[in-house]
Short mmCIF file of C-alpha atoms in Angstrom, two decimals:
data_model
loop_
_atom_site.label_atom_id
_atom_site.label_comp_id
_atom_site.label_asym_id
_atom_site.label_seq_id
_atom_site.Cartn_x
_atom_site.Cartn_y
_atom_site.Cartn_z
CA MET T 1481 0.00 0.00 0.00
CA ALA T 1482 1.09 3.53 -0.69
CA GLU T 1483 3.07 5.65 1.74
CA ARG T 1484 0.43 8.36 1.38
CA MET T 1485 -3.29 7.96 1.81
CA LEU T 1486 -6.44 9.98 1.37
CA LEU T 1487 -7.93 11.05 4.68
CA MET T 1488 -11.47 12.34 5.17
CA LEU T 1489 -12.55 13.50 8.58
CA SER T 1490 -14.33 16.23 10.44
CA VAL T 1491 -12.26 18.61 12.56
CA ASN T 1492 -14.20 21.00 14.77
CA GLY T 1493 -17.24 20.50 12.54
CA THR T 1494 -15.44 21.20 9.27
CA GLU T 1495 -15.18 18.37 6.73
CA ILE T 1496 -11.61 17.95 5.57
CA THR T 1497 -10.14 15.84 2.79
CA ARG T 1498 -6.38 15.64 2.62
CA GLU T 1499 -3.75 13.29 1.30
CA VAL T 1500 -1.25 12.59 4.08
CA PRO T 1501 1.82 10.44 4.70
CA VAL T 1502 0.66 7.33 6.54
CA ARG T 1503 3.29 7.83 9.26
CA LEU T 1504 1.98 11.28 10.19
CA THR T 1505 0.52 11.33 13.70
CA LEU T 1506 -2.86 12.92 14.30
CA ALA T 1507 -1.16 15.56 16.47
CA ASP T 1508 1.24 16.56 13.70
CA PHE T 1509 -1.60 16.53 11.18
CA LEU T 1510 -3.58 18.99 13.29
CA ARG T 1511 -0.59 21.23 13.91
CA HIS T 1512 1.33 21.11 10.67
CA GLU T 1513 -1.30 20.40 8.03
CA LEU T 1514 -4.26 22.28 9.51
CA ALA T 1515 -2.28 24.91 11.48
CA LEU T 1516 -4.38 24.09 14.56
CA THR T 1517 -1.50 24.68 16.96
CA GLY T 1518 -3.74 24.77 20.03
CA THR T 1519 -3.05 21.05 20.41
CA HIS T 1520 0.33 20.87 22.10
CA LEU T 1521 2.96 18.17 22.06
CA GLY T 1522 4.94 17.39 25.18
CA CYS T 1523 6.30 13.91 25.53
CA GLU T 1524 5.09 12.28 22.31
CA HIS T 1525 4.71 8.94 24.02
CA GLY T 1526 1.31 9.27 25.61
CA VAL T 1527 2.32 10.19 29.15
CA CYS T 1528 1.95 13.98 29.50
CA GLY T 1529 -1.54 14.44 28.04
CA ALA T 1530 -0.84 17.80 26.38
CA CYS T 1531 -1.93 16.48 22.96
CA THR T 1532 -5.24 15.05 24.22
CA VAL T 1533 -8.13 15.72 21.82
CA LEU T 1534 -11.65 14.32 21.46
CA VAL T 1535 -12.12 11.65 18.81
CA ASP T 1536 -15.80 10.80 18.34
CA GLY T 1537 -16.45 12.31 21.77
CA ARG T 1538 -13.80 10.33 23.61
CA THR T 1539 -10.41 11.62 24.67
CA ALA T 1540 -7.37 10.23 22.90
CA ARG T 1541 -3.69 11.02 22.80
CA SER T 1542 -3.27 12.52 19.35
CA CYS T 1543 0.45 11.66 19.44
CA LEU T 1544 -0.50 7.96 19.67
CA MET T 1545 -2.86 7.91 16.69
CA LEU T 1546 -1.90 8.00 13.07
CA ALA T 1547 -3.79 10.69 11.20
CA VAL T 1548 -5.09 8.02 8.81
CA GLN T 1549 -6.65 6.21 11.77
CA ALA T 1550 -8.96 9.19 12.24
CA ASP T 1551 -10.42 8.58 8.76
CA GLY T 1552 -14.19 9.04 9.08
CA ALA T 1553 -13.96 10.33 12.65
CA ALA T 1554 -15.09 13.59 14.22
CA VAL T 1555 -12.16 15.28 15.96
CA GLN T 1556 -12.54 18.18 18.36
CA THR T 1557 -9.62 20.34 19.47
CA VAL T 1558 -9.41 23.36 21.74
CA GLU T 1559 -10.05 25.58 18.69
CA GLY T 1560 -13.48 23.98 18.33
CA MET T 1561 -14.68 24.78 21.83
CA ALA T 1562 -15.51 28.52 21.95
CA VAL T 1563 -18.12 29.66 19.44
CA ASP T 1564 -17.71 33.16 17.95
CA GLY T 1565 -15.35 34.10 20.73
CA LYS T 1566 -17.79 33.03 23.45
CA LEU T 1567 -16.00 30.70 25.85
CA THR T 1568 -17.63 27.48 26.98
CA PRO T 1569 -18.65 27.33 30.66
CA LEU T 1570 -15.58 25.14 31.24
CA GLN T 1571 -13.22 27.64 29.62
CA GLN T 1572 -14.88 30.51 31.48
CA ALA T 1573 -14.38 28.67 34.76
CA PHE T 1574 -10.66 28.33 33.96
CA VAL T 1575 -10.46 32.11 33.60
CA GLU T 1576 -12.28 32.70 36.87
CA HIS T 1577 -10.49 30.08 38.97
CA HIS T 1578 -6.91 30.46 37.78
CA GLY T 1579 -7.11 27.12 36.00
CA LEU T 1580 -4.04 27.92 33.94
CA GLN T 1581 -0.76 29.68 34.23
CA CYS T 1582 1.54 29.03 31.28
CA GLY T 1583 -1.26 27.33 29.36
CA PHE T 1584 0.79 24.55 27.82
CA CYS T 1585 -1.26 21.71 29.30
CA THR T 1586 -4.58 23.54 29.05
CA PRO T 1587 -5.87 22.29 25.66
CA GLY T 1588 -5.40 18.67 26.75
CA VAL T 1589 -6.90 19.35 30.16
CA LEU T 1590 -9.95 20.97 28.56
CA ALA T 1591 -10.44 17.92 26.33
CA THR T 1592 -10.25 15.60 29.33
CA LEU T 1593 -12.66 17.69 31.41
CA THR T 1594 -15.08 18.03 28.50
CA GLU T 1595 -15.41 14.25 28.39
CA LEU T 1596 -15.59 14.07 32.20
CA LEU T 1597 -18.46 16.56 32.41
CA GLU T 1598 -20.35 14.72 29.70
CA THR T 1599 -19.80 11.38 31.43
CA ILE T 1600 -20.29 12.51 35.04
CA PRO T 1601 -22.30 15.78 35.19
CA ASP T 1602 -21.89 16.00 38.97
CA PRO T 1603 -18.31 14.86 39.62
CA SER T 1604 -16.73 14.71 43.06
CA GLU T 1605 -13.34 16.28 43.62
CA ALA T 1606 -11.93 12.73 43.65
CA ASP T 1607 -13.47 12.10 40.20
CA VAL T 1608 -11.88 15.27 38.84
CA ARG T 1609 -8.48 14.36 40.25
CA GLU T 1610 -8.76 10.80 38.95
CA TRP T 1611 -9.47 12.03 35.41
CA LEU T 1612 -6.76 14.70 35.62
CA SER T 1613 -4.19 12.03 36.49
CA GLY T 1614 -3.80 11.61 32.73
CA ASN T 1615 -2.77 15.24 32.19
CA ILE T 1616 0.44 16.65 33.62
CA CYS T 1617 0.53 20.32 34.65
CA ARG T 1618 3.81 21.72 35.96
CA CYS T 1619 2.74 25.14 37.19
CA THR T 1620 -0.76 25.44 38.68
CA GLY T 1621 -0.39 22.78 41.32
CA TYR T 1622 -3.73 21.48 39.95
CA GLN T 1623 -5.87 23.16 42.62
CA GLY T 1624 -7.06 25.90 40.24
CA ILE T 1625 -7.86 23.29 37.60
CA VAL T 1626 -9.86 21.21 40.07
CA ASP T 1627 -11.73 24.31 41.28
CA ALA T 1628 -12.50 25.31 37.68
CA ALA T 1629 -13.77 21.85 36.80
CA LEU T 1630 -16.11 21.71 39.79
CA ALA T 1631 -17.35 25.27 39.16
CA ALA T 1632 -17.96 24.47 35.47
CA ALA T 1633 -19.90 21.32 36.37
CA LYS T 1634 -22.13 23.39 38.65
CA ALA T 1635 -22.59 26.15 36.06
CA ILE T 1636 -23.52 23.62 33.37
CA ARG T 1637 -26.01 21.85 35.66
CA GLU T 1638 -27.61 25.12 36.71
CA GLY T 1639 -27.66 26.32 33.10
CA ALA T 1640 -29.41 23.12 32.03
CA ALA T 1641 -31.88 23.41 34.93
CA GLY T 1642 -32.63 27.05 34.04
CA GLU T 1643 -33.56 26.27 30.43
CA MET R 136 7.72 12.98 11.29
CA LYS R 137 8.27 10.76 14.30
CA PRO R 138 7.86 7.15 13.22
CA PRO R 139 10.10 6.00 10.38
CA ALA R 140 8.44 5.18 7.06
CA PHE R 141 6.29 2.06 6.85
CA SER R 142 3.56 0.66 4.66
CA TYR R 143 0.10 0.92 6.15
CA HIS R 144 -2.50 -1.83 5.78
CA ARG R 145 -6.08 -1.63 6.95
CA PRO R 146 -7.79 -5.03 6.69
CA HIS R 147 -11.52 -5.35 7.35
CA THR R 148 -11.65 -9.05 8.14
CA VAL R 149 -9.67 -11.56 10.18
CA ALA R 150 -9.03 -13.62 7.03
CA GLU R 151 -7.51 -10.60 5.30
CA THR R 152 -5.35 -9.93 8.38
CA LEU R 153 -4.06 -13.50 8.49
CA GLU R 154 -3.21 -13.32 4.80
CA LEU R 155 -1.23 -10.10 5.39
CA LEU R 156 0.54 -11.60 8.41
CA ALA R 157 1.47 -14.69 6.40
CA THR R 158 2.80 -12.77 3.41
CA LEU R 159 4.30 -9.50 4.65
CA GLU R 160 7.84 -9.30 6.00
CA ASP R 161 8.44 -7.46 9.25
CA ALA R 162 4.83 -6.61 10.05
CA LYS R 163 3.41 -5.27 13.31
CA LEU R 164 -0.25 -5.33 14.30
CA LEU R 165 -1.54 -1.95 15.43
CA ALA R 166 -4.28 -2.41 18.05
CA GLY R 167 -4.99 0.49 20.45
CA GLY R 168 -1.57 1.96 19.79
CA GLN R 169 -0.86 2.91 23.39
CA SER R 170 2.37 0.89 23.45
CA LEU R 171 3.32 0.40 19.81
CA MET R 172 2.92 4.07 18.87
CA PRO R 173 5.24 5.38 21.61
CA MET R 174 7.80 2.77 20.59
CA MET R 175 7.50 3.83 16.96
CA ASN R 176 7.62 7.55 17.81
CA PHE R 177 10.89 6.93 19.63
CA ARG R 178 12.07 4.54 16.92
CA TYR R 179 12.57 1.65 19.32
CA VAL R 180 10.47 -0.30 16.86
CA MET R 181 10.67 0.28 13.12
CA PRO R 182 8.36 -2.15 11.36
CA ALA R 183 8.30 -2.19 7.56
CA ASN R 184 4.57 -2.88 7.65
CA VAL R 185 1.88 -1.74 10.04
CA ILE R 186 -1.39 -3.69 9.98
CA ASP R 187 -4.12 -1.61 11.59
CA ILE R 188 -6.77 -3.99 12.99
CA ASN R 189 -9.04 -1.27 14.36
CA ARG R 190 -11.61 -1.66 11.57
CA ILE R 191 -12.33 -5.35 12.10
CA ALA R 192 -15.77 -5.29 13.70
CA ASP R 193 -15.91 -8.89 14.96
CA LEU R 194 -12.71 -8.60 17.02
CA ALA R 195 -14.44 -6.47 19.66
CA GLY R 196 -17.19 -7.47 22.06
CA ILE R 197 -18.03 -8.79 25.51
CA GLU R 198 -20.26 -11.85 25.88
CA GLU R 199 -21.25 -14.01 28.83
CA ARG R 200 -21.27 -17.63 27.71
CA GLY R 201 -22.44 -19.89 30.51
CA ASP R 202 -19.70 -19.94 33.11
CA ALA R 203 -17.20 -17.99 31.02
CA LEU R 204 -16.76 -14.49 29.71
CA ALA R 205 -15.68 -14.17 26.07
CA ILE R 206 -13.92 -10.94 25.17
CA GLY R 207 -12.78 -9.86 21.71
CA ALA R 208 -9.11 -8.92 21.67
CA MET R 209 -9.84 -5.46 20.25
CA THR R 210 -12.29 -4.56 23.02
CA ARG R 211 -11.22 -1.19 24.42
CA GLN R 212 -10.13 -1.17 28.04
CA ARG R 213 -12.58 1.65 28.71
CA ASP R 214 -15.48 -0.40 27.27
CA LEU R 215 -14.53 -3.29 29.56
CA GLU R 216 -14.37 -0.92 32.53
CA LEU R 217 -17.84 0.44 31.80
CA SER R 218 -19.40 -2.95 30.99
CA PRO R 219 -22.12 -3.97 33.50
CA VAL R 220 -21.47 -7.61 32.57
CA VAL R 221 -17.79 -7.32 33.54
CA GLN R 222 -18.67 -5.48 36.75
CA ARG R 223 -21.15 -8.18 37.70
CA CYS R 224 -19.38 -11.37 36.83
CA CYS R 225 -15.70 -10.46 36.69
CA PRO R 226 -15.27 -7.70 39.27
CA LEU R 227 -11.52 -8.31 39.66
CA LEU R 228 -11.05 -7.29 36.02
CA HIS R 229 -13.11 -4.15 36.57
CA GLU R 230 -11.12 -3.16 39.64
CA ALA R 231 -7.78 -3.76 37.94
CA LEU R 232 -8.80 -1.75 34.87
CA LEU R 233 -9.14 1.36 37.01
CA ASN R 234 -5.37 1.13 37.48
CA VAL R 235 -4.52 0.66 33.79
CA GLY R 236 -3.16 4.00 32.57
CA HIS R 237 -5.78 6.75 32.45
CA VAL R 238 -9.22 7.24 30.92
CA GLN R 239 -7.51 8.90 27.94
CA THR R 240 -5.36 5.83 27.25
CA ARG R 241 -8.06 3.26 28.15
CA ASN R 242 -10.31 4.86 25.53
CA ARG R 243 -7.93 3.55 22.86
CA GLY R 244 -6.01 0.75 24.58
CA THR R 245 -7.30 -2.79 24.11
CA ILE R 246 -7.18 -5.94 26.22
CA GLY R 247 -5.52 -7.88 23.41
CA GLY R 248 -2.94 -5.19 22.88
CA SER R 249 -1.97 -5.30 26.54
CA LEU R 250 -1.66 -9.09 26.44
CA ALA R 251 0.34 -9.17 23.22
CA HIS R 252 2.66 -6.35 24.32
CA LEU R 253 3.11 -8.14 27.67
CA ASP R 254 4.77 -5.38 29.66
CA PRO R 255 6.19 -7.07 32.77
CA ALA R 256 4.38 -4.54 34.99
CA ALA R 257 0.99 -4.58 33.24
CA GLU R 258 -2.12 -5.25 35.28
CA LEU R 259 -4.29 -7.21 32.84
CA PRO R 260 -1.95 -10.21 32.31
CA ALA R 261 -1.88 -10.79 36.10
CA VAL R 262 -5.68 -10.66 36.34
CA LEU R 263 -6.08 -13.10 33.46
CA HIS R 264 -3.43 -15.38 34.97
CA ALA R 265 -5.30 -15.48 38.29
CA HIS R 266 -8.48 -16.25 36.35
CA ASP R 267 -6.88 -19.12 34.33
CA ALA R 268 -7.94 -17.41 31.13
CA THR R 269 -7.50 -18.96 27.69
CA LEU R 270 -6.22 -16.98 24.73
CA HIS R 271 -7.55 -17.81 21.30
CA LEU R 272 -5.15 -17.35 18.43
CA ARG R 273 -5.97 -17.39 14.74
CA GLY R 274 -3.45 -18.22 12.06
CA ARG R 275 -3.34 -19.38 8.49
CA ARG R 276 -1.54 -22.53 9.65
CA GLY R 277 -4.37 -23.20 12.10
CA ASP R 278 -5.99 -21.83 15.21
CA ARG R 279 -4.64 -22.38 18.71
CA ALA R 280 -5.85 -21.98 22.28
CA VAL R 281 -3.15 -21.02 24.78
CA ALA R 282 -3.60 -21.13 28.55
CA MET R 283 -2.55 -17.92 30.28
CA ALA R 284 -0.01 -19.99 32.24
CA GLU R 285 1.75 -20.69 28.93
CA TRP R 286 1.44 -17.20 27.49
CA SER R 287 4.62 -15.51 28.75
CA GLN R 288 7.74 -17.01 27.19
CA GLY R 289 10.11 -14.42 28.62
CA PHE R 290 10.53 -10.66 28.73
CA MET R 291 7.79 -9.11 26.56
CA THR R 292 7.59 -12.34 24.58
CA PRO R 293 4.13 -13.84 24.31
CA ASN R 294 3.46 -17.33 22.98
CA LEU R 295 2.39 -15.85 19.66
CA ALA R 296 4.01 -16.54 16.29
CA PRO R 297 4.62 -13.64 13.89
CA ASP R 298 1.88 -14.93 11.59
CA GLU R 299 -0.71 -15.37 14.35
CA LEU R 300 -3.41 -13.00 15.60
CA LEU R 301 -4.72 -12.90 19.17
CA ALA R 302 -8.45 -12.83 18.45
CA ALA R 303 -10.26 -13.46 21.73
CA ILE R 304 -9.89 -14.26 25.40
CA THR R 305 -12.15 -16.48 27.49
CA ILE R 306 -12.23 -16.04 31.24
CA PRO R 307 -13.71 -18.87 33.35
CA LEU R 308 -15.96 -17.17 35.90
CA TRP R 309 -15.84 -17.71 39.64
CA PRO R 310 -19.04 -18.42 41.57
CA THR R 311 -21.28 -15.47 42.39
CA GLY R 312 -20.22 -13.85 45.64
CA HIS R 313 -16.53 -14.74 45.40
CA GLY R 314 -14.04 -12.37 46.97
CA TYR R 315 -11.55 -10.43 44.88
CA GLY R 316 -8.92 -7.79 45.38
CA PHE R 317 -6.40 -5.92 43.29
CA ALA R 318 -3.61 -3.94 44.94
CA GLU R 319 -0.65 -2.26 43.30
CA PHE R 320 2.06 0.20 44.21
CA THR R 321 2.88 2.99 41.78
CA ARG R 322 4.75 6.28 42.13
CA ARG R 323 1.81 8.09 40.46
CA HIS R 324 -1.74 6.90 39.86
CA GLY R 325 -1.97 5.27 36.46
CA ASP R 326 1.69 4.31 36.18
CA PHE R 327 2.78 0.77 35.57
CA ALA R 328 2.93 -1.22 38.81
CA MET R 329 6.21 -1.51 40.69
CA ALA R 330 4.45 -4.51 42.18
CA GLY R 331 0.83 -5.54 42.12
CA THR R 332 -1.28 -8.54 43.10
CA ALA R 333 -4.58 -9.88 41.80
CA ALA R 334 -6.46 -12.10 44.26
CA LEU R 335 -9.52 -14.33 43.93
CA LEU R 336 -11.00 -16.10 46.94
CA ALA R 337 -14.00 -18.35 47.55
CA LEU R 338 -14.98 -19.51 51.04
CA ASP R 339 -16.97 -22.61 51.95
CA ALA R 340 -19.91 -22.73 54.38
CA GLN R 341 -17.50 -22.91 57.33
CA GLY R 342 -15.66 -19.83 56.14
CA LYS R 343 -12.63 -21.84 55.06
CA VAL R 344 -10.77 -21.24 51.80
CA GLU R 345 -12.41 -23.36 49.12
CA ARG R 346 -10.54 -21.84 46.23
CA VAL R 347 -7.86 -19.20 45.90
CA ALA R 348 -5.82 -17.73 43.06
CA LEU R 349 -3.02 -15.17 43.39
CA ALA R 350 -1.00 -13.59 40.61
CA VAL R 351 1.58 -10.83 40.86
CA THR R 352 2.87 -8.36 38.30
CA GLY R 353 5.89 -6.08 38.12
CA VAL R 354 8.30 -8.51 39.72
CA ASP R 355 9.31 -10.89 36.93
CA THR R 356 9.43 -10.97 33.14
CA GLY R 357 5.71 -11.82 33.13
CA PRO R 358 2.86 -12.39 35.56
CA VAL R 359 3.59 -15.01 38.26
CA ARG R 360 1.14 -17.28 40.11
CA LEU R 361 1.89 -17.65 43.80
CA SER R 362 1.19 -21.38 44.06
CA ASP R 363 2.97 -21.75 47.44
CA ALA R 364 0.78 -19.07 49.00
CA GLU R 365 -2.33 -20.59 47.40
CA ALA R 366 -1.44 -24.01 48.88
CA MET R 367 -0.93 -22.50 52.34
CA LEU R 368 -4.39 -20.92 52.29
CA LEU R 369 -6.42 -23.76 50.80
CA GLY R 370 -8.78 -25.47 53.25
CA LYS R 371 -7.86 -23.14 56.11
CA ALA R 372 -9.68 -20.29 57.81
CA PRO R 373 -8.13 -17.15 56.31
CA GLU R 374 -7.18 -15.46 59.57
CA ASP R 375 -4.87 -12.44 59.68
CA ALA R 376 -1.78 -14.43 60.67
CA LEU R 377 -2.26 -16.96 57.89
CA ILE R 378 -2.82 -14.23 55.30
CA ALA R 379 0.31 -12.44 56.49
CA ALA R 380 2.35 -15.65 56.31
CA ALA R 381 1.01 -16.52 52.85
CA ALA R 382 1.72 -13.01 51.61
CA GLU R 383 5.31 -13.22 52.90
CA THR R 384 5.97 -16.15 50.58
CA ALA R 385 5.44 -13.76 47.69
CA ALA R 386 8.72 -12.08 48.61
CA ILE R 387 10.49 -15.43 48.39
CA SER R 388 8.80 -16.97 45.39
CA VAL R 389 9.13 -14.08 42.94
CA PRO R 390 12.46 -13.26 41.32
CA GLY R 391 12.14 -9.48 41.51
CA LEU R 392 13.25 -7.08 38.79
CA ASP R 393 16.10 -4.62 39.12
CA ASP R 394 15.58 -1.43 37.21
CA VAL R 395 15.70 2.35 37.44
CA HIS R 396 12.45 2.39 39.44
CA GLY R 397 13.58 0.13 42.24
CA SER R 398 15.76 -2.75 43.33
CA LYS R 399 14.81 -6.38 43.18
CA GLU R 400 14.71 -6.59 46.98
CA TYR R 401 12.40 -3.60 47.21
CA ARG R 402 10.00 -5.01 44.63
CA ARG R 403 9.89 -8.37 46.40
CA LYS R 404 9.03 -6.62 49.65
CA LEU R 405 6.34 -4.64 47.82
CA ALA R 406 4.97 -7.84 46.29
CA ALA R 407 4.41 -9.26 49.77
CA VAL R 408 2.67 -6.10 50.97
CA MET R 409 0.46 -5.91 47.87
CA THR R 410 -0.41 -9.60 48.20
CA LYS R 411 -1.52 -9.06 51.78
CA ARG R 412 -3.65 -6.06 50.81
CA ALA R 413 -5.26 -7.88 47.89
CA LEU R 414 -6.01 -10.90 50.08
CA LEU R 415 -7.52 -8.78 52.85
CA ALA R 416 -9.79 -7.05 50.34
CA ALA R 417 -10.79 -10.41 48.83
CA ARG R 418 -11.54 -11.86 52.27
CA ALA R 419 -13.68 -8.89 53.28
CA ARG R 420 -15.71 -9.20 50.09
CA ALA R 421 -16.05 -12.98 50.35
CA ARG R 422 -17.24 -12.67 53.96
CA SER R 423 -19.72 -9.89 53.26
CA GLU R 424 -21.21 -11.93 50.43
CA GLU R 425 -21.42 -14.92 52.74
CA ALA R 426 -23.22 -12.84 55.35
CA ALA R 427 -25.59 -11.46 52.72
CA HIS R 428 -26.54 -14.91 51.37
CA GLY R 429 -25.86 -17.25 54.27
#
C-alpha cells in the first residue's frame, strides 16, 4: 500500500479531505497540516496528556494515533470549543479560577474535562483528580484546575436546569 | 515525522489480516496503539509494515457464555471498565482496569494489545493469569488456544508466532459472591505497577478457603502465580496471621526485577505487601457476600 493515503474527517465541525503520509501522527496533522497549533505536544509517548483531543467524543492522545486512523472520525480540538469568541462554561471557569498559568497543558486538560463533564455531570473532587491524572501540569499545582472543573460542572447543571 | 516510514494496511476481516501476516515481511499489528505508537515515535520499533486492525468489527465485544466471559481482543479497556457484565461477573477485572493508565489511554487501549505487548508490569496479564484465562489465536496454519499460564515465554515475549493473531480471550468465571482484590504500588496513579497482586478467593460454608488464586505483576518478566501461597491458604480459615504468612511467601517466590524504578529486593518486599492487601480485600468481600446470602 502507498506511503500516502487519502484522509477524510471532520475537525471542529469542518469536513476535511487531505492526502497525508501514513506515518503522520494525528497531532502533527492537526498542527502542521491544519495549522491548529492549540493542540500541544509534550512527551510524544502518551504520558503527559498535552496532545489530548476528542475523537468521536472520547479523549485520545493525538500523538498515539496516526492521522489516517482518524479517517471518518469527528475530531474536536481546543479551537473547536468557543463559538464566535464566546468561551464554553468550562473555559470561562478556567479564567475565573486560575485554571491555567503558562497554558501549555490547558488544551489537553480541557479535552479531558469536556469528556468528564459529559460522562459525570456532577463529579466529586476525587473524580476530577482521577481524570486529571492523565494530564500533567507543571505550574498550577492542579488546585485551580480542580476548582475550575467543579465550578464548570455546577454552572452547566444550573444552566441546564434554568432552560 | 516521528515514526520511520512504513507501509500501512487496513484489513476489514480476520481472514484478510491473516493473509497479510502470512505474506508481509516485518509486520506489526496496530491495536490500540498505546504501546506500539510510543515505541514507533521513539524509533525503538521500526516495522516495515503496520497492519491496523481497528476496523475489524468482529474482534471487539463482551459476551457471557455460561460460566465464562468471552472478550474480543480489540475490546477497548474503557469499554470493559464500563461494561455492566464485567462489573457483575468479573469484578476483579473491573477493579484492575481502574489502574490501567488513564481514561484517555483506556479509551484507545485494548485488552488484546496489553496481552500481546506483555509489559512485565501490566495489570491485565496478572488478572487473566489469576483467572486461568485462555487466549484464542488465529493463524493461516491453524488456530490455537493457549492457557494464560503458557502465554509468557520471557521478557515481553508472548506465545504468539509472527503470523498469528490474538483474536479473543475467554475467562472462566468464579461463583457469584466470590471475593476479589487488586492492589498495586505505583509512584503516580496510572503508572505501571512496581508490584501488584490480583487475588480471587471463595470460602466454603465454614468460612474456610475453598478456592484461591493469586498472581503478581511487576516482579518478573511476566505475571507469576503464587502457588505456594495458594497451597498454604487452601482449606484453612483465612485469619490475619495466615494471610500475612502466605503473603510473605510472595517475597520469596518471585524473582524481583532490578531497574531504574527500584531494586529487586524492594520489589519483592512490595509484592508481599500488595499480596496481603489484595487478600484482605478479597476476604472482606467474600465474607460480606457470605453474610448477605448465608
